[in-house]
PDB file of C-alpha atoms in Angstrom:
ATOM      1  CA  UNK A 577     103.543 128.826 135.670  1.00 89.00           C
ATOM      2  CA  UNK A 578     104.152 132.668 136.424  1.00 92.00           C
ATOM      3  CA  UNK A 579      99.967 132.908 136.347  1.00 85.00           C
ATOM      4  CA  UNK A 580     100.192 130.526 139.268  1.00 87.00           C
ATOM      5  CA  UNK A 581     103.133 132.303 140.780  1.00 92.00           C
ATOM      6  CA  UNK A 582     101.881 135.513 140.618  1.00 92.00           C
ATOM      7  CA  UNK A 583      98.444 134.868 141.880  1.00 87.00           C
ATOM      8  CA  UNK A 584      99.795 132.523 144.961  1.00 89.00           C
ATOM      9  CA  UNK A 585     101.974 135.691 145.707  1.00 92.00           C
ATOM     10  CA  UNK A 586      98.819 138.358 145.333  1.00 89.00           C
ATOM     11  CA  UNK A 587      96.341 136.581 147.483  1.00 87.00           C
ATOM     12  CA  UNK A 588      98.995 136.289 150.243  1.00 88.00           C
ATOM     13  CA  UNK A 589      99.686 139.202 150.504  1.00 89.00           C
ATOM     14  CA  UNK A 590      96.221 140.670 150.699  1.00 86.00           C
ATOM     15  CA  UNK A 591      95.829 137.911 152.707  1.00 86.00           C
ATOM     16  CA  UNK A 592      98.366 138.657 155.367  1.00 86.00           C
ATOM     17  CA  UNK A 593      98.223 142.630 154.769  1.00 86.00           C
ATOM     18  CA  UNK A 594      94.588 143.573 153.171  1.00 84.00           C
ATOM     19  CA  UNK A 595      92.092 141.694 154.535  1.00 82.00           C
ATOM     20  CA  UNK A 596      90.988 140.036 157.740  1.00 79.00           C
ATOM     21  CA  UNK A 597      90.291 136.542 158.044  1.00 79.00           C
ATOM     22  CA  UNK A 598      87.179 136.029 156.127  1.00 81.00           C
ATOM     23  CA  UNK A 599      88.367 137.279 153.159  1.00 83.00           C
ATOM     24  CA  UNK A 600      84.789 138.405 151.849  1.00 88.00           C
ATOM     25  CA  UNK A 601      86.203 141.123 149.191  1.00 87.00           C
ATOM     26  CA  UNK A 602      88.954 138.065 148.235  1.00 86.00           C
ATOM     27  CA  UNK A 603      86.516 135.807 147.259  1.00 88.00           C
ATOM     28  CA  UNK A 604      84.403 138.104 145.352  1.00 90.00           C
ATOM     29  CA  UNK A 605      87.224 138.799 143.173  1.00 89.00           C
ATOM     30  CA  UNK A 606      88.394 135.302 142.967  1.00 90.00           C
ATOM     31  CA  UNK A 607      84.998 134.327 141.851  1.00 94.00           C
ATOM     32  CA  UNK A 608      84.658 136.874 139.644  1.00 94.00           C
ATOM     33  CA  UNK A 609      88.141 135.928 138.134  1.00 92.00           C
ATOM     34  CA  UNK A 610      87.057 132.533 137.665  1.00 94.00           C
ATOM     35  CA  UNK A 611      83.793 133.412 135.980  1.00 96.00           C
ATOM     36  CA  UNK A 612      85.947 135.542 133.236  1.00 94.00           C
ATOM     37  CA  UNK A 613      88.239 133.094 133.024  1.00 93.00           C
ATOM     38  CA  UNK A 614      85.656 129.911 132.542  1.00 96.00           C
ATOM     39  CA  UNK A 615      83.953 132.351 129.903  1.00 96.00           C
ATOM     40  CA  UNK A 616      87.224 132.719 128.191  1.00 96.00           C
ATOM     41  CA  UNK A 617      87.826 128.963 127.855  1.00 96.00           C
ATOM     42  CA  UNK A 618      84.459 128.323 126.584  1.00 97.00           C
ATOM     43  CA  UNK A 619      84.890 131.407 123.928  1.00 97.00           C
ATOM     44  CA  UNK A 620      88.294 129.502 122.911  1.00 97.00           C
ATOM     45  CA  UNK A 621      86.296 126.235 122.992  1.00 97.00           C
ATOM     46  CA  UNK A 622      83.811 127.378 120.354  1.00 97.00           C
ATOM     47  CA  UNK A 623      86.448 129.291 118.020  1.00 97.00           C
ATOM     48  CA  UNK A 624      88.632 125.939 118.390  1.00 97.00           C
ATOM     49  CA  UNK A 625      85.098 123.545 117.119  1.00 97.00           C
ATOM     50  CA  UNK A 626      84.608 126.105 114.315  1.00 97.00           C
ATOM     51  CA  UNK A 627      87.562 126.206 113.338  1.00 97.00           C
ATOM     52  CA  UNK A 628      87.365 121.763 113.393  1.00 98.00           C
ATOM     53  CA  UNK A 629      84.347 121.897 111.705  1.00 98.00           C
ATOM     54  CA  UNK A 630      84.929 124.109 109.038  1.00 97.00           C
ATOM     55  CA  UNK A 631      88.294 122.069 108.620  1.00 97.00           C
ATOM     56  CA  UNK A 632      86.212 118.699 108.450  1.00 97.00           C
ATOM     57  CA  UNK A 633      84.235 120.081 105.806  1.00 97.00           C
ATOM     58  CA  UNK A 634      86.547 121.070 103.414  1.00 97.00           C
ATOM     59  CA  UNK A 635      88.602 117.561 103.694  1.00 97.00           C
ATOM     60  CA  UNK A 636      84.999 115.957 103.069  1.00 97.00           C
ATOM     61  CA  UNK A 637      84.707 118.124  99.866  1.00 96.00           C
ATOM     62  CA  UNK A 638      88.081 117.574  99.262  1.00 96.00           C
ATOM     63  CA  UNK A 639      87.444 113.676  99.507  1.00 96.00           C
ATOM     64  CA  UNK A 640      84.497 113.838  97.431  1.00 96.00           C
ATOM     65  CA  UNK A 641      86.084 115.415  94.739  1.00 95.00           C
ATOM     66  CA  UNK A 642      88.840 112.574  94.737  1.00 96.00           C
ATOM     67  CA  UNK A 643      86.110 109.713  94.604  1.00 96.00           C
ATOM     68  CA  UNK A 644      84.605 111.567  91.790  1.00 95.00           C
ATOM     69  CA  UNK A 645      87.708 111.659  90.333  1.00 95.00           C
ATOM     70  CA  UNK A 646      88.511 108.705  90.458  1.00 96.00           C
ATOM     71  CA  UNK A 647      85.642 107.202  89.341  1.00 95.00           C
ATOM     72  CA  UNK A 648      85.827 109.497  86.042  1.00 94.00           C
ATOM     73  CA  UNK A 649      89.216 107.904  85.727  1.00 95.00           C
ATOM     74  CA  UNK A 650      88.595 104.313  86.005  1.00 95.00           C
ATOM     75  CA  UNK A 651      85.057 104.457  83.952  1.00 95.00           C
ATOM     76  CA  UNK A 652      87.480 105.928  80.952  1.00 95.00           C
ATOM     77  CA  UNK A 653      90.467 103.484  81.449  1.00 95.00           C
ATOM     78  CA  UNK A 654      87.332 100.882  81.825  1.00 94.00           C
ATOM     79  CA  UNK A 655      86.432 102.033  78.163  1.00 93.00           C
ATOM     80  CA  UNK A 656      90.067 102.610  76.967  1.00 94.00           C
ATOM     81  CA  UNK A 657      90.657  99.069  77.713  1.00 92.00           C
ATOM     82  CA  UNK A 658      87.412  97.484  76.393  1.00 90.00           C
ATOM     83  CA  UNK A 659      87.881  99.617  72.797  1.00 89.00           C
ATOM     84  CA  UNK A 660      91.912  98.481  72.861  1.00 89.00           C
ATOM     85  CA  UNK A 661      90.790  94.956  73.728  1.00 86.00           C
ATOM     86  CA  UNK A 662      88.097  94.827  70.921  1.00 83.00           C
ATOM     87  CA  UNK A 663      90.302  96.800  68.157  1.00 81.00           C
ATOM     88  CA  UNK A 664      93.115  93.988  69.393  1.00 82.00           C
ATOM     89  CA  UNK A 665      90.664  91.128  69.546  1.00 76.00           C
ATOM     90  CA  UNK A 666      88.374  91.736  66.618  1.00 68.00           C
ATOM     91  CA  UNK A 667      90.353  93.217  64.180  1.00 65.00           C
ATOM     92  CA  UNK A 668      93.576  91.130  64.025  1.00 59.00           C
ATOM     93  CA  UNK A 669      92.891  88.173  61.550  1.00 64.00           C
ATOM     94  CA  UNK A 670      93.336  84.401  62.600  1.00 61.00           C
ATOM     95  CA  UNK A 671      92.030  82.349  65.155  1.00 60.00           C
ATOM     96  CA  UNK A 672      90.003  83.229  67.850  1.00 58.00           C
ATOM     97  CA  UNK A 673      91.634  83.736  71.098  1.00 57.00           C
ATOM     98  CA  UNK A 674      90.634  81.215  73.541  1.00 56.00           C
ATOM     99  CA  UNK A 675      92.040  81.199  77.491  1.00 56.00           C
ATOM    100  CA  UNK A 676      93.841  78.682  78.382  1.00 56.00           C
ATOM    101  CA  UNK A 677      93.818  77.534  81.912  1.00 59.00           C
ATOM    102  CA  UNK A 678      95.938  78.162  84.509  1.00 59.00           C
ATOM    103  CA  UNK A 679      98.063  74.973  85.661  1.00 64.00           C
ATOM    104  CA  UNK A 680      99.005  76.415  89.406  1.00 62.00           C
ATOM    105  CA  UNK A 681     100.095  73.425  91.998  1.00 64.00           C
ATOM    106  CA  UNK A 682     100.485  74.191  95.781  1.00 65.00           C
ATOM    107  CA  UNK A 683     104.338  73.213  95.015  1.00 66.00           C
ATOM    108  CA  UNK A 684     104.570  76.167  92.275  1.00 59.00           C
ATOM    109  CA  UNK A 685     103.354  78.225  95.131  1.00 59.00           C
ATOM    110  CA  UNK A 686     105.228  77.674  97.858  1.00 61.00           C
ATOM    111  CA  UNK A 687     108.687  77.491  95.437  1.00 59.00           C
ATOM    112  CA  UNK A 688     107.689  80.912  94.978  1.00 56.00           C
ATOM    113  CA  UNK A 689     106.672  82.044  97.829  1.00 57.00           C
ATOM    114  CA  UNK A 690     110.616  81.065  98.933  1.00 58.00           C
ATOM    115  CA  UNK A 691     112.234  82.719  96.701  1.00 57.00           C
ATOM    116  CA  UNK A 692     110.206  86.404  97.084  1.00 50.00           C
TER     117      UNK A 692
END
């Protein structure tokens, strides 16, 4: 707020003790301050979307890393588990194991739902 104060207080008094009333050299410099000053937004404008961009790209590379990641992790957990499940399956002796089906009732549901 002192920007605003301090300008308010300059072009009053050239205003009341500069100028007379059409205030041709106050408006060129007004203008000219506002052309600086748009300019300087802008220039902050474009260093602020660089800086976004640049940011946005290097959370996408960082996100693409992850997926890779984690796909490296689950394709060797995928074969982890297959090689435990056949060395488990295949090489204890005795009767195959079959899967037995799951006896689930809307009442064994609901108790259960309850209780949680």
């Amino acid at each position: 707020m002192t920007f605003v104060y301090l300008h308010a207080g300059l072009f009053a008094v050239w205003m009341v003790l500069l100028e007379a009333t059409p205030w041709p050299t106050l408006t060129l410099v007004v203008s000219l301050e506002a052309i600086f000053l748009s300019t300087f937004v802008m220039l902050g404008q474009n260093r602020q979307a660089a800086f976004q961009q640049a940011k946005a790209d290097h959370d996408f590379r960082e996100s693409e890393l992850e997926l890779k990641t984690n796909t490296e992790l689950t394709r060797q957990i995928h074969v982890l588990t297959t090689a435990l499940h056949h060395h488990l399956v295949v090489s204890v002796p005795g009767p195959p194991c079959v899967a037995l089906p799951l006896r689930t009732t809307p009442e064994r549901c609901s108790d259960q739902v309850e209780t949680s």
